[in-house]
Amino acid sequence: GVGPDYQPGHTHCDTLSYELCVAGQRVVVDAGTHSYGLDEWRDLARRTSSHNTVQLDGREQSEIWGAFRVGRRARPLRATLSAWQDGRLLFSGSHDGYRHLPGHPRHERRIVMVATGRWEVHDLITGNPAGPHQALSCIHLDPGFSVRPEKQGVFVLLKAQSGLALRLTVTCGSAATLKSGYHFAEFGLCQENNVICVERTGVLPIEMHYRIERL
């Protein structure tokens, strides 16, 4: 999130983003931070599409100015984490970073963790039906993972060194494509990684969903 209003200089467009570790190994990762200079790498690392959250109409959640300034800001509206119950843990949250777009969209996200080894991510973009919007949900994978498409919307994630294997399945009729991106595990270190991009266009409300499960 943006952090305190008086010092938003380290802000990234990462509201409702998440990271996932399985068996002590990083699977879904944040882009990280490459540098603090006014350059293309810092700009890339701060973008909405460099985090595991939803971008709407190609716009940023918060308005990034230069290397250390922020204009219009996404405001978290709600964030709750349940206690373990029946082998499940639920996170739920929302923000209004796209309120300036037609229909005043709001992003709501639910993440369900199931003790048997399954993680479900549900996104809902609500608002007034004032024309179509394009929603993009990026899933950035640790550079150690290779990705094998199984069929439309289904990908097998494999970390060869450890043998950890997972399946990612996209549902709700969303399109899914595999692209390349960058991960900055350390300051000044740039590694290429796989990014699964989930896209859906329509009139509000727009629903998107995917799940990750161990094999």
GROMACS .gro file of C-alpha atoms in nm:
model
  215
    1GLY     CA    1   0.000   0.000   0.000
    2VAL     CA    2   0.088   0.368  -0.009
    3GLY     CA    3   0.182   0.399   0.358
    4PRO     CA    4   0.168   0.725   0.556
    5ASP     CA    5   0.038   1.028   0.363
    6TYR     CA    6   0.331   1.242   0.473
    7GLN     CA    7   0.595   1.007   0.320
    8PRO     CA    8   0.479   0.800   0.022
    9GLY     CA    9   0.823   0.795  -0.143
   10HIS     CA   10   0.869   0.418  -0.122
   11THR     CA   11   0.520   0.343  -0.250
   12HIS     CA   12   0.459   0.067  -0.504
   13CYS     CA   13   0.126  -0.005  -0.674
   14ASP     CA   14   0.084  -0.325  -0.472
   15THR     CA   15  -0.248  -0.287  -0.290
   16LEU     CA   16  -0.406  -0.634  -0.245
   17SER     CA   17  -0.095  -0.800  -0.388
   18TYR     CA   18   0.038  -1.116  -0.220
   19GLU     CA   19   0.330  -1.360  -0.219
   20LEU     CA   20   0.312  -1.737  -0.178
   21CYS     CA   21   0.561  -1.979  -0.024
   22VAL     CA   22   0.505  -2.355  -0.036
   23ALA     CA   23   0.714  -2.601   0.165
   24GLY     CA   24   0.951  -2.317   0.252
   25GLN     CA   25   1.005  -2.222  -0.112
   26ARG     CA   26   0.900  -1.901  -0.284
   27VAL     CA   27   0.644  -1.956  -0.559
   28VAL     CA   28   0.454  -1.632  -0.627
   29VAL     CA   29   0.683  -1.334  -0.576
   30ASP     CA   30   0.676  -0.957  -0.574
   31ALA     CA   31   0.892  -0.784  -0.834
   32GLY     CA   32   1.108  -0.635  -0.558
   33THR     CA   33   1.327  -0.324  -0.583
   34HIS     CA   34   1.617  -0.285  -0.825
   35SER     CA   35   1.731   0.070  -0.752
   36TYR     CA   36   1.635   0.405  -0.605
   37GLY     CA   37   1.747   0.611  -0.903
   38LEU     CA   38   1.516   0.779  -1.151
   39ASP     CA   39   1.547   0.505  -1.414
   40GLU     CA   40   1.341   0.248  -1.604
   41TRP     CA   41   1.403  -0.027  -1.347
   42ARG     CA   42   1.258   0.169  -1.055
   43ASP     CA   43   0.963   0.271  -1.272
   44LEU     CA   44   0.902  -0.091  -1.372
   45ALA     CA   45   0.925  -0.224  -1.016
   46ARG     CA   46   0.663   0.025  -0.889
   47ARG     CA   47   0.397  -0.049  -1.154
   48THR     CA   48   0.073  -0.229  -1.079
   49SER     CA   49   0.154  -0.493  -1.341
   50SER     CA   50   0.477  -0.579  -1.153
   51HIS     CA   51   0.272  -0.702  -0.856
   52ASN     CA   52   0.029  -0.986  -0.801
   53THR     CA   53  -0.286  -0.779  -0.812
   54VAL     CA   54  -0.536  -0.644  -1.067
   55GLN     CA   55  -0.476  -0.359  -1.310
   56LEU     CA   56  -0.775  -0.192  -1.474
   57ASP     CA   57  -0.771  -0.033  -1.821
   58GLY     CA   58  -0.391  -0.015  -1.819
   59ARG     CA   59  -0.400   0.246  -1.542
   60GLU     CA   60  -0.203   0.246  -1.219
   61GLN     CA   61  -0.365   0.195  -0.878
   62SER     CA   62  -0.182   0.503  -0.754
   63GLU     CA   63  -0.040   0.784  -0.961
   64ILE     CA   64   0.340   0.753  -0.959
   65TRP     CA   65   0.539   1.075  -1.000
   66GLY     CA   66   0.913   1.050  -1.053
   67ALA     CA   67   1.120   0.823  -0.830
   68PHE     CA   68   0.979   0.922  -0.489
   69ARG     CA   69   0.645   1.094  -0.532
   70VAL     CA   70   0.283   0.979  -0.551
   71GLY     CA   71  -0.024   1.171  -0.667
   72ARG     CA   72  -0.372   1.020  -0.656
   73ARG     CA   73  -0.361   0.720  -0.425
   74ALA     CA   74  -0.538   0.389  -0.380
   75ARG     CA   75  -0.715   0.384  -0.044
   76PRO     CA   76  -0.763   0.048   0.129
   77LEU     CA   77  -1.129   0.019   0.224
   78ARG     CA   78  -1.125  -0.311   0.408
   79ALA     CA   79  -0.881  -0.587   0.506
   80THR     CA   80  -0.971  -0.886   0.725
   81LEU     CA   81  -0.804  -1.217   0.801
   82SER     CA   82  -1.009  -1.496   0.952
   83ALA     CA   83  -0.895  -1.753   1.204
   84TRP     CA   84  -0.839  -2.111   1.092
   85GLN     CA   85  -1.177  -2.281   1.059
   86ASP     CA   86  -1.251  -2.621   0.905
   87GLY     CA   87  -0.903  -2.631   0.754
   88ARG     CA   88  -0.936  -2.294   0.580
   89LEU     CA   89  -0.796  -1.944   0.619
   90LEU     CA   90  -0.964  -1.648   0.447
   91PHE     CA   91  -0.831  -1.303   0.358
   92SER     CA   92  -1.071  -1.040   0.226
   93GLY     CA   93  -0.999  -0.681   0.122
   94SER     CA   94  -1.083  -0.398  -0.116
   95HIS     CA   95  -0.952  -0.063  -0.242
   96ASP     CA   96  -1.073   0.234  -0.448
   97GLY     CA   97  -0.764   0.310  -0.658
   98TYR     CA   98  -0.971   0.311  -0.979
   99ARG     CA   99  -1.251   0.532  -0.849
  100HIS     CA  100  -1.165   0.800  -1.109
  101LEU     CA  101  -1.248   0.568  -1.401
  102PRO     CA  102  -1.598   0.548  -1.558
  103GLY     CA  103  -1.838   0.367  -1.329
  104HIS     CA  104  -1.617   0.433  -1.021
  105PRO     CA  105  -1.476   0.077  -1.005
  106ARG     CA  106  -1.374  -0.087  -0.681
  107HIS     CA  107  -1.143  -0.389  -0.656
  108GLU     CA  108  -1.242  -0.658  -0.406
  109ARG     CA  109  -1.024  -0.964  -0.344
  110ARG     CA  110  -1.068  -1.287  -0.149
  111ILE     CA  111  -0.785  -1.536  -0.096
  112VAL     CA  112  -0.868  -1.876   0.050
  113MET     CA  113  -0.593  -2.103   0.183
  114VAL     CA  114  -0.690  -2.469   0.223
  115ALA     CA  115  -0.480  -2.684   0.454
  116THR     CA  116  -0.462  -2.968   0.200
  117GLY     CA  117  -0.244  -2.753  -0.027
  118ARG     CA  118  -0.470  -2.529  -0.233
  119TRP     CA  119  -0.488  -2.150  -0.267
  120GLU     CA  120  -0.783  -1.977  -0.437
  121VAL     CA  121  -0.777  -1.612  -0.550
  122HIS     CA  122  -1.114  -1.448  -0.625
  123ASP     CA  123  -1.129  -1.097  -0.772
  124LEU     CA  124  -1.440  -0.888  -0.823
  125ILE     CA  125  -1.444  -0.544  -0.986
  126THR     CA  126  -1.765  -0.370  -0.886
  127GLY     CA  127  -1.918  -0.035  -0.983
  128ASN     CA  128  -2.170   0.119  -1.218
  129PRO     CA  129  -2.202  -0.042  -1.565
  130ALA     CA  130  -2.070   0.263  -1.754
  131GLY     CA  131  -1.907   0.083  -2.046
  132PRO     CA  132  -1.652  -0.199  -2.074
  133HIS     CA  133  -1.331  -0.228  -1.872
  134GLN     CA  134  -1.024  -0.446  -1.920
  135ALA     CA  135  -0.897  -0.624  -1.610
  136LEU     CA  136  -0.547  -0.773  -1.594
  137SER     CA  137  -0.431  -0.995  -1.307
  138CYS     CA  138  -0.058  -1.076  -1.307
  139ILE     CA  139   0.097  -1.375  -1.129
  140HIS     CA  140   0.475  -1.339  -1.099
  141LEU     CA  141   0.663  -1.663  -1.037
  142ASP     CA  142   0.997  -1.716  -0.869
  143PRO     CA  143   1.274  -1.735  -1.133
  144GLY     CA  144   1.347  -2.095  -1.028
  145PHE     CA  145   1.013  -2.216  -1.168
  146SER     CA  146   0.956  -2.338  -1.522
  147VAL     CA  147   0.602  -2.333  -1.661
  148ARG     CA  148   0.438  -2.592  -1.886
  149PRO     CA  149   0.096  -2.511  -2.035
  150GLU     CA  150  -0.129  -2.819  -2.008
  151LYS     CA  151  -0.437  -2.684  -2.181
  152GLN     CA  152  -0.627  -2.357  -2.208
  153GLY     CA  153  -0.600  -2.181  -1.873
  154VAL     CA  154  -0.405  -2.460  -1.700
  155PHE     CA  155  -0.031  -2.444  -1.623
  156VAL     CA  156   0.207  -2.678  -1.441
  157LEU     CA  157   0.472  -2.500  -1.231
  158LEU     CA  158   0.790  -2.698  -1.163
  159LYS     CA  159   1.100  -2.617  -0.962
  160ALA     CA  160   1.357  -2.864  -1.090
  161GLN     CA  161   1.603  -2.829  -0.799
  162SER     CA  162   1.351  -2.941  -0.539
  163GLY     CA  163   1.091  -3.126  -0.744
  164LEU     CA  164   0.813  -2.903  -0.610
  165ALA     CA  165   0.525  -2.909  -0.859
  166LEU     CA  166   0.198  -2.715  -0.861
  167ARG     CA  167  -0.091  -2.661  -1.099
  168LEU     CA  168  -0.240  -2.319  -1.166
  169THR     CA  169  -0.591  -2.319  -1.312
  170VAL     CA  170  -0.772  -2.010  -1.442
  171THR     CA  171  -1.151  -2.017  -1.443
  172CYS     CA  172  -1.448  -1.781  -1.494
  173GLY     CA  173  -1.388  -1.762  -1.869
  174SER     CA  174  -1.080  -1.541  -1.840
  175ALA     CA  175  -0.802  -1.557  -2.097
  176ALA     CA  176  -0.460  -1.665  -1.970
  177THR     CA  177  -0.122  -1.617  -2.134
  178LEU     CA  178   0.236  -1.689  -2.033
  179LYS     CA  179   0.480  -1.399  -2.060
  180SER     CA  180   0.828  -1.311  -1.937
  181GLY     CA  181   0.906  -1.051  -1.675
  182TYR     CA  182   1.173  -0.942  -1.428
  183HIS     CA  183   1.233  -1.019  -1.062
  184PHE     CA  184   1.466  -0.815  -0.841
  185ALA     CA  185   1.558  -1.052  -0.560
  186GLU     CA  186   1.832  -0.818  -0.439
  187PHE     CA  187   1.919  -0.454  -0.482
  188GLY     CA  188   2.074  -0.420  -0.830
  189LEU     CA  189   2.007  -0.785  -0.927
  190CYS     CA  190   1.778  -0.847  -1.225
  191GLN     CA  191   1.650  -1.196  -1.316
  192GLU     CA  192   1.402  -1.299  -1.582
  193ASN     CA  193   1.096  -1.487  -1.460
  194ASN     CA  194   0.767  -1.628  -1.585
  195VAL     CA  195   0.448  -1.427  -1.546
  196ILE     CA  196   0.100  -1.569  -1.601
  197CYS     CA  197  -0.138  -1.296  -1.715
  198VAL     CA  198  -0.512  -1.339  -1.660
  199GLU     CA  199  -0.731  -1.101  -1.859
  200ARG     CA  200  -1.102  -1.032  -1.888
  201THR     CA  201  -1.296  -0.751  -2.054
  202GLY     CA  202  -1.656  -0.664  -1.984
  203VAL     CA  203  -1.907  -0.434  -1.820
  204LEU     CA  204  -1.896  -0.412  -1.441
  205PRO     CA  205  -1.912  -0.623  -1.236
  206ILE     CA  206  -1.617  -0.828  -1.364
  207GLU     CA  207  -1.525  -1.152  -1.185
  208MET     CA  208  -1.192  -1.333  -1.211
  209HIS     CA  209  -1.069  -1.646  -1.036
  210TYR     CA  210  -0.772  -1.882  -1.031
  211ARG     CA  211  -0.640  -2.151  -0.800
  212ILE     CA  212  -0.298  -2.297  -0.723
  213GLU     CA  213  -0.266  -2.651  -0.587
  214ARG     CA  214   0.016  -2.890  -0.505
  215LEU     CA  215   0.065  -3.197  -0.723
   0.00000   0.00000   0.00000
